[in-house]
Coordinates of C-alpha atoms (C1' of nucleotides) in Angstrom, one line a residue:
Chain A
M1 CA -79.9 26.4 15.5
R2 CA -83.8 27.8 14.2
A3 CA -83.8 27.0 11.3
R4 CA -82.1 24.7 8.2
Y5 CA -80.3 26.8 5.4
L6 CA -80.3 26.4 2.6
T7 CA -76.6 27.2 1.2
I8 CA -73.9 27.8 3.1
K9 CA -73.4 30.9 1.7
D10 CA -77.7 32.5 2.8
Y11 CA -76.4 30.7 7.0
I12 CA -73.1 33.1 6.6
L13 CA -74.3 35.9 5.3
D14 CA -77.5 35.2 7.6
Q15 CA -75.0 35.1 10.7
I16 CA -73.4 37.7 10.3
E17 CA -76.7 40.6 9.5
I18 CA -78.4 39.0 12.9
G19 CA -75.1 40.7 14.3
V20 CA -74.0 37.1 15.3
W21 CA -70.2 37.5 13.5
R22 CA -68.5 41.0 13.6
A23 CA -66.5 42.9 11.4
S24 CA -62.9 41.5 11.5
D25 CA -64.5 38.2 13.4
K26 CA -63.7 35.2 13.3
V27 CA -65.4 32.5 10.8
S28 CA -66.8 28.7 11.1
S29 CA -63.5 27.5 10.2
E30 CA -64.4 25.0 6.5
N31 CA -63.5 21.6 8.3
E32 CA -66.8 23.1 11.3
L33 CA -68.9 24.9 8.2
A34 CA -68.3 21.0 6.3
Q35 CA -69.3 19.2 9.0
K36 CA -72.4 21.3 10.4
F37 CA -73.9 21.4 7.1
S38 CA -72.5 16.9 5.7
V39 CA -70.3 18.1 3.0
S40 CA -67.3 17.5 1.8
R41 CA -64.5 20.6 2.6
M42 CA -63.5 20.9 -0.8
T43 CA -67.7 22.0 -0.7
A44 CA -68.0 24.3 2.1
R45 CA -64.9 25.7 0.1
K46 CA -66.1 26.9 -2.1
A47 CA -69.0 28.7 -0.4
V48 CA -66.6 30.6 1.9
D49 CA -64.6 31.2 -2.1
T50 CA -67.9 32.9 -3.3
L51 CA -68.2 35.5 -0.1
C52 CA -64.6 35.9 -0.3
S53 CA -64.3 37.4 -3.6
E54 CA -67.1 39.4 -3.4
G55 CA -65.4 40.6 -0.4
T56 CA -67.7 39.6 2.2
L57 CA -65.3 37.4 3.9
V58 CA -61.4 37.9 4.1
R59 CA -59.8 34.7 4.6
S60 CA -55.5 34.6 6.3
Q61 CA -53.6 31.3 6.4
G62 CA -52.6 29.8 8.9
L63 CA -55.7 31.6 11.7
G64 CA -58.9 31.6 9.8
T65 CA -61.5 33.6 7.5
F66 CA -62.8 36.3 8.8
V67 CA -65.6 39.0 7.9
A68 CA -64.7 41.3 6.4
D69 CA -64.6 45.2 7.5
R70 CA -66.8 47.0 5.8
R71 CA -65.6 49.0 3.3
P72 CA -65.8 52.8 3.8
V73 CA -69.3 52.6 2.2
S74 CA -68.4 53.4 -1.1
S75 CA -70.4 52.4 -4.5
L76 CA -70.4 52.5 -8.2
L77 CA -71.2 54.2 -10.8
E78 CA -71.7 53.2 -13.9
I79 CA -70.3 55.4 -17.2
H80 CA -71.1 54.7 -19.9
N81 CA -70.3 54.9 -23.8
I82 CA -72.5 57.4 -24.7
A83 CA -74.0 55.9 -28.2
D84 CA -74.5 52.8 -26.6
E85 CA -76.3 54.7 -24.1
V86 CA -78.7 56.3 -26.8
V87 CA -79.2 53.6 -28.6
G88 CA -79.8 51.2 -25.0
R89 CA -82.6 53.8 -24.7
G90 CA -83.5 53.3 -28.3
H91 CA -83.4 56.1 -28.8
D92 CA -82.0 57.7 -32.6
Y93 CA -78.3 58.8 -31.9
T94 CA -76.3 60.7 -34.1
C95 CA -73.2 63.1 -33.8
R96 CA -72.3 66.7 -35.1
V97 CA -68.8 66.7 -36.1
I98 CA -66.7 70.5 -34.7
K99 CA -63.4 69.9 -35.1
L100 CA -61.2 67.3 -35.9
E101 CA -56.8 68.6 -36.2
E102 CA -54.0 67.7 -35.3
I103 CA -52.6 70.1 -32.8
L104 CA -49.4 71.2 -30.6
T105 CA -48.9 69.9 -27.1
D106 CA -49.1 73.8 -25.1
K107 CA -47.7 73.4 -21.0
S108 CA -50.7 72.2 -19.8
A109 CA -52.8 69.7 -22.9
A110 CA -48.5 67.8 -21.8
N111 CA -49.3 67.9 -18.6
L112 CA -52.7 66.3 -18.4
L113 CA -51.2 63.9 -21.6
E114 CA -47.9 62.9 -19.3
M115 CA -46.5 64.0 -22.8
S116 CA -43.3 66.8 -23.4
E117 CA -44.2 70.2 -24.8
K118 CA -44.8 70.9 -28.8
Q119 CA -45.4 67.4 -29.4
N120 CA -48.5 66.2 -31.9
V121 CA -52.0 65.7 -30.7
Y122 CA -55.5 65.0 -32.1
H123 CA -57.9 67.2 -30.7
S124 CA -61.4 66.3 -31.4
I125 CA -64.7 68.5 -30.9
L126 CA -68.1 66.1 -31.1
V127 CA -71.5 67.6 -30.1
H128 CA -74.0 63.9 -30.1
L129 CA -77.4 63.4 -30.5
E130 CA -80.8 61.9 -29.4
D131 CA -83.2 62.5 -31.2
N132 CA -81.6 65.5 -32.6
I133 CA -81.2 67.1 -29.8
P134 CA -78.5 67.6 -27.8
V135 CA -76.8 65.4 -24.9
Q136 CA -72.9 66.2 -25.1
Y137 CA -69.8 67.9 -26.0
E138 CA -67.4 66.2 -26.1
D139 CA -64.7 67.9 -26.3
R140 CA -61.2 65.2 -26.8
L141 CA -57.1 65.1 -26.9
V142 CA -56.1 61.7 -28.5
N143 CA -51.9 60.8 -28.1
P144 CA -51.2 59.4 -31.2
K145 CA -48.6 56.5 -30.4
H146 CA -52.2 55.1 -28.8
A147 CA -54.1 55.8 -31.9
P148 CA -52.2 56.9 -34.7
D149 CA -54.5 57.1 -37.6
Y150 CA -57.3 59.3 -34.7
I151 CA -57.5 61.8 -37.4
H152 CA -58.2 59.9 -40.2
Q153 CA -61.3 58.2 -38.5
D154 CA -65.1 58.2 -39.7
F155 CA -66.7 59.3 -36.3
L156 CA -70.2 59.5 -37.6
A157 CA -70.2 55.6 -38.1
Q158 CA -68.2 54.9 -34.6
T159 CA -67.8 56.9 -32.0
P160 CA -64.1 58.3 -30.6
N161 CA -64.9 55.5 -27.4
A162 CA -65.3 53.4 -29.4
Y163 CA -62.9 53.4 -31.8
L164 CA -59.8 54.2 -29.0
S165 CA -61.4 51.1 -27.2
I166 CA -60.8 48.8 -29.9
V167 CA -57.1 50.1 -30.8
A168 CA -55.7 50.9 -27.7
P169 CA -58.3 48.8 -24.4
L170 CA -58.6 50.4 -22.0
T171 CA -56.8 48.9 -19.2
E172 CA -58.0 52.0 -16.6
A173 CA -59.7 55.0 -16.4
D174 CA -60.4 58.4 -14.0
H175 CA -63.2 60.5 -13.7
I176 CA -64.0 63.2 -12.2
V177 CA -68.0 65.1 -12.1
E178 CA -68.2 68.3 -11.4
A179 CA -71.1 71.1 -11.6
L180 CA -70.9 73.8 -13.5
V181 CA -72.3 76.6 -15.5
P182 CA -69.7 76.2 -18.9
S183 CA -68.9 78.3 -21.9
K184 CA -71.1 80.8 -24.0
T185 CA -69.9 78.5 -27.0
I186 CA -70.9 75.0 -25.6
L187 CA -74.1 76.3 -24.1
S188 CA -75.1 76.9 -27.8
E189 CA -74.0 74.1 -29.7
L190 CA -75.9 72.0 -26.9
D191 CA -78.8 75.1 -27.4
S192 CA -79.2 75.0 -23.0
D193 CA -78.0 78.0 -20.6
Q194 CA -78.0 75.6 -18.3
P195 CA -76.0 74.3 -15.7
C196 CA -74.3 71.5 -17.1
L197 CA -72.7 67.7 -15.4
K198 CA -68.8 67.7 -16.7
I199 CA -67.5 65.2 -16.6
T200 CA -63.3 64.5 -17.6
R201 CA -62.2 61.2 -17.8
R202 CA -59.0 59.9 -18.6
T203 CA -58.4 57.0 -20.2
W204 CA -54.9 54.3 -19.8
S205 CA -53.5 52.3 -22.4
R206 CA -51.5 48.9 -21.9
R207 CA -48.1 51.8 -21.8
G208 CA -49.9 55.4 -21.1
I209 CA -52.0 57.9 -21.5
A210 CA -54.5 57.5 -24.1
S211 CA -57.0 59.9 -24.4
I212 CA -58.0 63.2 -22.0
A213 CA -62.5 63.9 -22.4
Y214 CA -64.3 66.5 -21.3
L215 CA -67.7 65.7 -21.0
Y216 CA -70.3 68.1 -21.3
H217 CA -73.9 67.2 -20.8
P218 CA -77.1 69.7 -20.3
G219 CA -78.6 69.9 -16.8
D220 CA -81.7 69.1 -18.1
R221 CA -81.6 67.1 -20.2
Y222 CA -79.1 64.0 -19.3
R223 CA -79.0 62.2 -15.7
L224 CA -75.5 60.1 -14.7
G225 CA -76.9 57.1 -13.9
G226 CA -76.2 54.1 -12.0
H227 CA -77.3 50.6 -10.5
L228 CA -74.9 48.2 -8.8
Q229 CA -74.8 45.5 -6.8
F230 CA -72.2 45.3 -3.5
Chain B
M1 CA -46.4 27.3 -29.0
R2 CA -44.1 30.6 -28.6
A3 CA -44.1 30.9 -25.0
R4 CA -44.3 29.3 -22.0
Y5 CA -46.6 30.1 -19.5
L6 CA -46.3 30.4 -15.8
T7 CA -50.7 30.9 -15.5
I8 CA -53.7 29.1 -17.2
K9 CA -55.4 32.3 -16.6
D10 CA -52.4 34.3 -18.2
Y11 CA -52.2 32.5 -20.9
I12 CA -56.5 32.9 -21.4
L13 CA -56.0 36.5 -20.7
D14 CA -52.6 37.1 -23.5
Q15 CA -55.0 34.8 -26.0
I16 CA -57.6 37.7 -26.2
E17 CA -54.8 40.6 -25.3
I18 CA -52.8 39.0 -28.9
G19 CA -57.0 38.5 -30.6
V20 CA -56.5 34.7 -30.7
W21 CA -59.8 34.6 -28.9
R22 CA -62.6 37.6 -30.3
A23 CA -65.3 38.7 -28.0
S24 CA -67.7 36.2 -28.5
D25 CA -64.9 33.4 -29.3
K26 CA -64.9 30.1 -27.7
V27 CA -62.0 29.2 -25.4
S28 CA -60.1 25.7 -25.2
S29 CA -62.7 23.9 -23.1
E30 CA -61.1 22.9 -19.5
N31 CA -60.8 19.5 -20.8
E32 CA -58.4 20.5 -23.6
L33 CA -56.7 23.4 -21.2
A34 CA -55.6 20.7 -18.5
Q35 CA -54.2 19.0 -21.1
K36 CA -52.5 21.5 -22.6
F37 CA -50.9 22.0 -18.9
S38 CA -51.0 19.1 -17.4
V39 CA -53.0 19.6 -14.4
S40 CA -56.1 18.1 -13.1
R41 CA -59.4 19.7 -15.1
M42 CA -60.5 20.9 -12.1
T43 CA -57.1 23.4 -11.8
A44 CA -57.8 24.0 -15.2
R45 CA -61.3 25.3 -14.2
K46 CA -60.4 27.0 -10.6
A47 CA -58.9 30.1 -13.6
V48 CA -61.5 30.0 -15.8
D49 CA -62.9 30.5 -13.1
T50 CA -61.2 33.3 -11.7
L51 CA -61.4 34.7 -15.1
C52 CA -65.2 34.1 -14.7
S53 CA -65.9 36.1 -11.6
E54 CA -64.0 39.3 -12.7
G55 CA -65.9 39.3 -16.1
T56 CA -63.2 38.9 -18.1
L57 CA -64.7 34.8 -19.8
V58 CA -68.6 33.5 -20.0
R59 CA -69.8 30.3 -18.9
S60 CA -72.4 28.3 -20.8
Q61 CA -73.3 24.4 -19.5
G62 CA -73.5 22.3 -22.6
L63 CA -71.9 24.7 -25.4
G64 CA -68.5 25.8 -23.3
T65 CA -66.3 29.2 -22.5
F66 CA -66.4 32.6 -24.4
V67 CA -64.8 35.1 -24.0
A68 CA -67.1 38.0 -22.9
D69 CA -68.8 41.2 -25.1
R70 CA -66.5 43.8 -23.4
R71 CA -69.3 45.7 -22.2
P72 CA -70.3 49.0 -24.0
V73 CA -67.3 51.3 -22.9
S74 CA -68.6 52.0 -19.1
S75 CA -66.4 52.8 -16.6
L76 CA -66.6 52.7 -13.0
L77 CA -66.7 56.0 -10.4
E78 CA -66.9 55.3 -6.3
I79 CA -69.1 57.6 -4.4
H80 CA -67.8 57.7 -1.0
N81 CA -69.8 58.7 2.3
I82 CA -69.0 62.5 2.5
A83 CA -67.4 62.0 6.2
D84 CA -65.8 59.6 4.7
E85 CA -64.1 61.4 2.6
V86 CA -63.2 64.5 4.7
V87 CA -61.4 62.9 7.0
G88 CA -59.9 61.0 4.0
R89 CA -58.1 64.6 3.0
G90 CA -57.3 65.7 6.6
H91 CA -59.7 68.1 6.7
D92 CA -61.8 68.3 9.8
Y93 CA -65.6 66.9 8.6
T94 CA -68.4 68.4 11.6
C95 CA -72.2 68.3 10.7
R96 CA -75.0 70.4 11.2
V97 CA -79.4 69.1 12.1
I98 CA -81.9 70.8 10.2
K99 CA -84.1 68.4 10.5
L100 CA -85.1 65.1 12.0
E101 CA -88.7 63.4 12.2
E102 CA -90.5 61.1 11.6
I103 CA -93.0 61.2 8.9
L104 CA -96.3 60.4 7.4
T105 CA -95.8 59.2 3.3
D106 CA -97.6 60.9 0.5
K107 CA -97.3 59.3 -2.9
S108 CA -94.1 59.8 -3.8
A109 CA -92.7 59.4 -0.8
A110 CA -94.7 55.6 -1.1
N111 CA -93.5 55.3 -4.7
L112 CA -90.3 56.4 -4.1
L113 CA -88.9 53.5 -0.4
E114 CA -92.2 51.0 -2.5
M115 CA -94.3 50.8 0.6
S116 CA -98.3 52.5 1.0
E117 CA -99.7 55.5 1.9
K118 CA -99.9 56.9 5.5
Q119 CA -97.3 54.5 6.6
N120 CA -95.0 55.7 9.4
V121 CA -90.9 56.8 8.2
Y122 CA -88.0 58.7 9.0
H123 CA -87.2 62.2 7.4
S124 CA -83.8 63.4 8.5
I125 CA -82.2 66.7 6.4
L126 CA -78.4 67.9 7.2
V127 CA -75.9 69.2 6.3
H128 CA -72.2 68.7 6.0
L129 CA -69.2 70.1 6.2
E130 CA -65.5 71.1 5.6
D131 CA -63.2 72.8 7.3
N132 CA -66.8 74.9 8.4
I133 CA -67.3 75.2 4.8
P134 CA -70.4 73.5 3.7
V135 CA -70.0 70.5 1.5
Q136 CA -73.7 68.4 1.2
Y137 CA -76.8 69.3 2.0
E138 CA -79.2 65.6 3.1
D139 CA -82.8 65.6 2.9
R140 CA -82.9 61.2 3.5
L141 CA -86.1 59.0 4.2
V142 CA -85.9 56.4 5.9
N143 CA -87.7 52.7 5.9
P144 CA -88.7 52.2 9.9
K145 CA -88.5 48.6 9.1
H146 CA -85.4 48.4 7.9
A147 CA -83.8 50.6 11.1
P148 CA -86.3 51.8 13.3
D149 CA -84.0 53.5 15.9
Y150 CA -83.0 56.1 13.0
I151 CA -84.7 58.8 14.5
H152 CA -83.0 58.8 18.3
Q153 CA -79.2 58.1 16.5
D154 CA -77.0 61.6 17.1
F155 CA -75.8 62.1 14.0
L156 CA -73.3 64.6 15.1
A157 CA -70.9 60.8 16.1
Q158 CA -71.9 58.9 13.2
T159 CA -73.7 60.1 10.4
P160 CA -76.3 58.3 8.7
N161 CA -74.7 56.2 5.6
A162 CA -72.7 54.7 9.0
Y163 CA -75.5 54.1 11.1
L164 CA -77.9 52.6 7.7
S165 CA -74.8 50.2 7.2
I166 CA -75.1 49.0 10.6
V167 CA -77.8 48.4 10.8
A168 CA -78.9 46.9 7.7
P169 CA -76.2 45.9 6.4
L170 CA -76.6 47.6 2.3
T171 CA -76.5 44.5 -0.4
E172 CA -76.9 47.0 -3.4
A173 CA -77.4 50.7 -4.3
D174 CA -78.0 52.8 -7.4
H175 CA -77.9 56.7 -8.4
I176 CA -78.6 59.4 -9.5
V177 CA -76.2 62.7 -10.8
E178 CA -77.1 65.6 -12.4
A179 CA -76.6 68.9 -12.2
L180 CA -79.3 71.8 -11.7
V181 CA -79.9 74.9 -9.6
P182 CA -80.9 73.8 -6.2
S183 CA -84.3 75.5 -4.4
K184 CA -83.2 78.8 -1.5
T185 CA -83.5 77.1 1.0
I186 CA -81.0 74.4 0.0
L187 CA -78.7 76.9 -1.6
S188 CA -78.6 79.2 1.2
E189 CA -78.2 75.9 3.5
L190 CA -74.8 75.4 1.0
D191 CA -74.2 79.0 1.6
S192 CA -74.1 79.3 -1.8
D193 CA -75.9 80.7 -5.1
Q194 CA -73.8 77.7 -8.2
P195 CA -75.6 74.7 -9.6
C196 CA -75.1 72.1 -8.2
L197 CA -74.2 67.8 -8.5
K198 CA -77.2 66.7 -7.4
I199 CA -76.9 62.4 -6.2
T200 CA -80.1 60.2 -6.1
R201 CA -78.8 57.6 -4.1
R202 CA -81.2 54.5 -3.3
T203 CA -80.5 51.3 -0.9
W204 CA -80.9 47.8 0.0
S205 CA -81.1 45.9 2.3
R206 CA -81.5 42.0 2.2
R207 CA -84.7 43.0 2.8
G208 CA -85.6 45.9 0.5
I209 CA -85.2 49.5 0.1
A210 CA -83.5 51.2 3.3
S211 CA -83.2 54.7 2.3
I212 CA -83.4 57.9 0.4
A213 CA -81.2 60.6 0.5
Y214 CA -81.2 63.4 -2.3
L215 CA -77.4 65.1 -1.6
Y216 CA -76.8 68.6 -3.4
H217 CA -73.5 69.2 -3.5
P218 CA -72.2 73.4 -4.7
G219 CA -70.4 72.6 -7.9
D220 CA -67.8 75.9 -6.9
R221 CA -66.8 73.3 -4.1
Y222 CA -67.5 69.8 -4.6
R223 CA -66.4 67.3 -7.6
L224 CA -66.8 63.2 -7.2
G225 CA -63.7 61.9 -8.6
G226 CA -62.2 58.6 -9.4
H227 CA -60.2 56.0 -10.1
L228 CA -60.1 52.8 -11.6
Q229 CA -58.7 50.0 -13.0
F230 CA -61.1 48.0 -15.6
Chain C
dT1 C1' -88.7 14.7 -45.4
dG2 C1' -89.3 14.5 -40.5
dT3 C1' -88.6 12.8 -35.9
dC4 C1' -86.8 10.8 -31.9
dT5 C1' -82.9 8.4 -30.1
dA6 C1' -78.2 7.9 -28.9
dG7 C1' -74.1 8.8 -27.9
dT8 C1' -70.8 13.2 -27.0
dC9 C1' -69.0 16.9 -25.7
dT10 C1' -69.3 20.0 -22.6
dT11 C1' -69.7 22.9 -18.5
dG12 C1' -71.9 22.1 -13.4
dT13 C1' -71.3 19.7 -9.4
dA14 C1' -69.9 17.0 -5.4
dT15 C1' -65.8 13.7 -2.5
dA16 C1' -62.3 11.6 -0.7
dT17 C1' -58.0 12.4 -0.6
dA18 C1' -53.2 14.5 0.0
dC19 C1' -49.9 17.4 1.0
dA20 C1' -47.9 21.9 1.6
dA21 C1' -47.8 26.5 4.3
dG22 C1' -48.6 29.8 8.1
dC23 C1' -49.5 30.7 12.7
dA24 C1' -50.1 30.1 17.5
dA25 C1' -50.0 27.3 22.2
dT26 C1' -47.6 24.4 24.5
dA27 C1' -43.7 21.4 26.2
dT28 C1' -39.2 19.8 26.0
dG29 C1' -34.0 21.4 26.9
dA30 C1' -30.4 24.6 28.7
Chain D
dT1 C1' -36.3 31.8 32.6
dC2 C1' -35.8 32.0 28.3
dA3 C1' -35.1 29.7 23.8
dT4 C1' -36.2 26.5 21.1
dA5 C1' -38.8 22.2 18.9
dT6 C1' -42.9 20.1 18.8
dT7 C1' -47.9 19.6 17.9
dG8 C1' -52.3 21.5 16.5
dC9 C1' -55.3 24.1 13.9
dT10 C1' -55.9 26.7 9.6
dT11 C1' -56.2 28.5 5.3
dG12 C1' -54.1 27.2 0.2
dT13 C1' -53.4 23.8 -3.1
dA14 C1' -53.4 19.8 -6.3
dT15 C1' -55.7 16.0 -7.5
dA16 C1' -58.4 11.6 -9.3
dT17 C1' -63.1 10.6 -9.5
dA18 C1' -68.3 10.3 -9.9
dC19 C1' -72.3 11.6 -11.9
dA20 C1' -75.9 15.6 -13.2
dA21 C1' -77.8 18.5 -16.8
dG22 C1' -77.3 20.6 -21.3
dA23 C1' -76.1 21.8 -26.4
dC24 C1' -76.0 19.8 -30.2
dT25 C1' -75.1 15.9 -33.8
dA26 C1' -75.5 12.1 -36.2
dG27 C1' -78.5 7.2 -37.5
dA28 C1' -81.8 4.5 -37.2
dC29 C1' -86.3 5.3 -38.2
dA30 C1' -91.2 5.9 -39.9

DNA sequence: TGTCTAGTCTTGTATATACAAGCAATATGA
DNA sequence: TCATATTGCTTGTATATACAAGACTAGACA
């Protein structure tokens, strides 16, 4: 052995990095690690545990522990609530309510919300501003079953997202991000003539789809960013 | 107690869901849980451990365990390797190498890669095609220290991302996503005149920044999508 | 009143032990 | 030869124990 390792975790990571253990290879057993580092099996196991929950290793009862197949290099991007994001930057957040109404689902809305046609849903359009400059145009449909008081909310005080996450704790979400030039109405509300980032976000609570939001960000003024560890 | 819980984990999650324990509230101590469920402290601790690593609870030595502040409603978006994505859709993936060279860092490149100026770095430009239609223009800088053979790779056989993830296992990444109209050169390579999604991706290995990539996707032909549970 | 100290509760860490359960190679028996 | 049982290794789970270390409280003391 060329070096003494401070932790079992580092030792395992190094072996993988150096290439001694490659994807799908078997790693030293818990007992071997315990002996090698002169610790009890439970201690060695804990190190392996951590690496498993981080996705680096995979266990198989009776067989052993293996280096995980590095998942198809995918990484993650965080999508924040716009209000939190603006405030987080230390800027001034305000919001303009363009529309707040109760409408009947047409075919497409019914499909998207997984409801039947001609049902009541809430519809809101808001513009979010950072230091009085528009940064997001939000067009949202809400299933009243999950948020019956949605229409009576004061969105100047609390964003739809914040409200929804309280009345119907979100369990899932999916997103589609695209680049496009939106309609003139939207562009004028955003006070922009640039291509926009459009984020389509569907959120689930435990009882089904809670809401669908179309979020438009002016491309010259907004970036979606995120830093994450694997 | 109204119900018997199968697991300590379920019990804690239910208490949080019901609202007995709210964000920042103190949760029963490990000893209390152990007593309540007639198990040893280590067993109770393991349940709490799991919920901690999932981000539901937060521990503080000497103080106790607390319900985590549900992070400012943020959710996650997966960013895949383009080749995997195309193949995953069952389509035909090909790749065109526009440039593959060794250059000296100028000021901005040096900054981005956290190197000094006038150092050797690798530079590659590739266009990725799905069923012979361009879907990504990739402009990449690579730190030779992390991938000395980068320049000799055959990227028709293996994408840069795939290669890099083998020679320098990635530990971190950050992304910036924006919408813009790229340069004419890029547009012509992408055979498009539409606004594009531009993804700037920096990847780290354990020894530092390994690579910076600028990925351009034609907005009318590409969406970034993801579905994730919280 | 203010300060230090001791005690107690919390999480953090490590150990030794025991047995269950999954898997595979080997030995056994018909 | 082939099916079955045994053995040994692996991970999975649970327990009892011990002590370290952080955070707070109450009491002693000046």
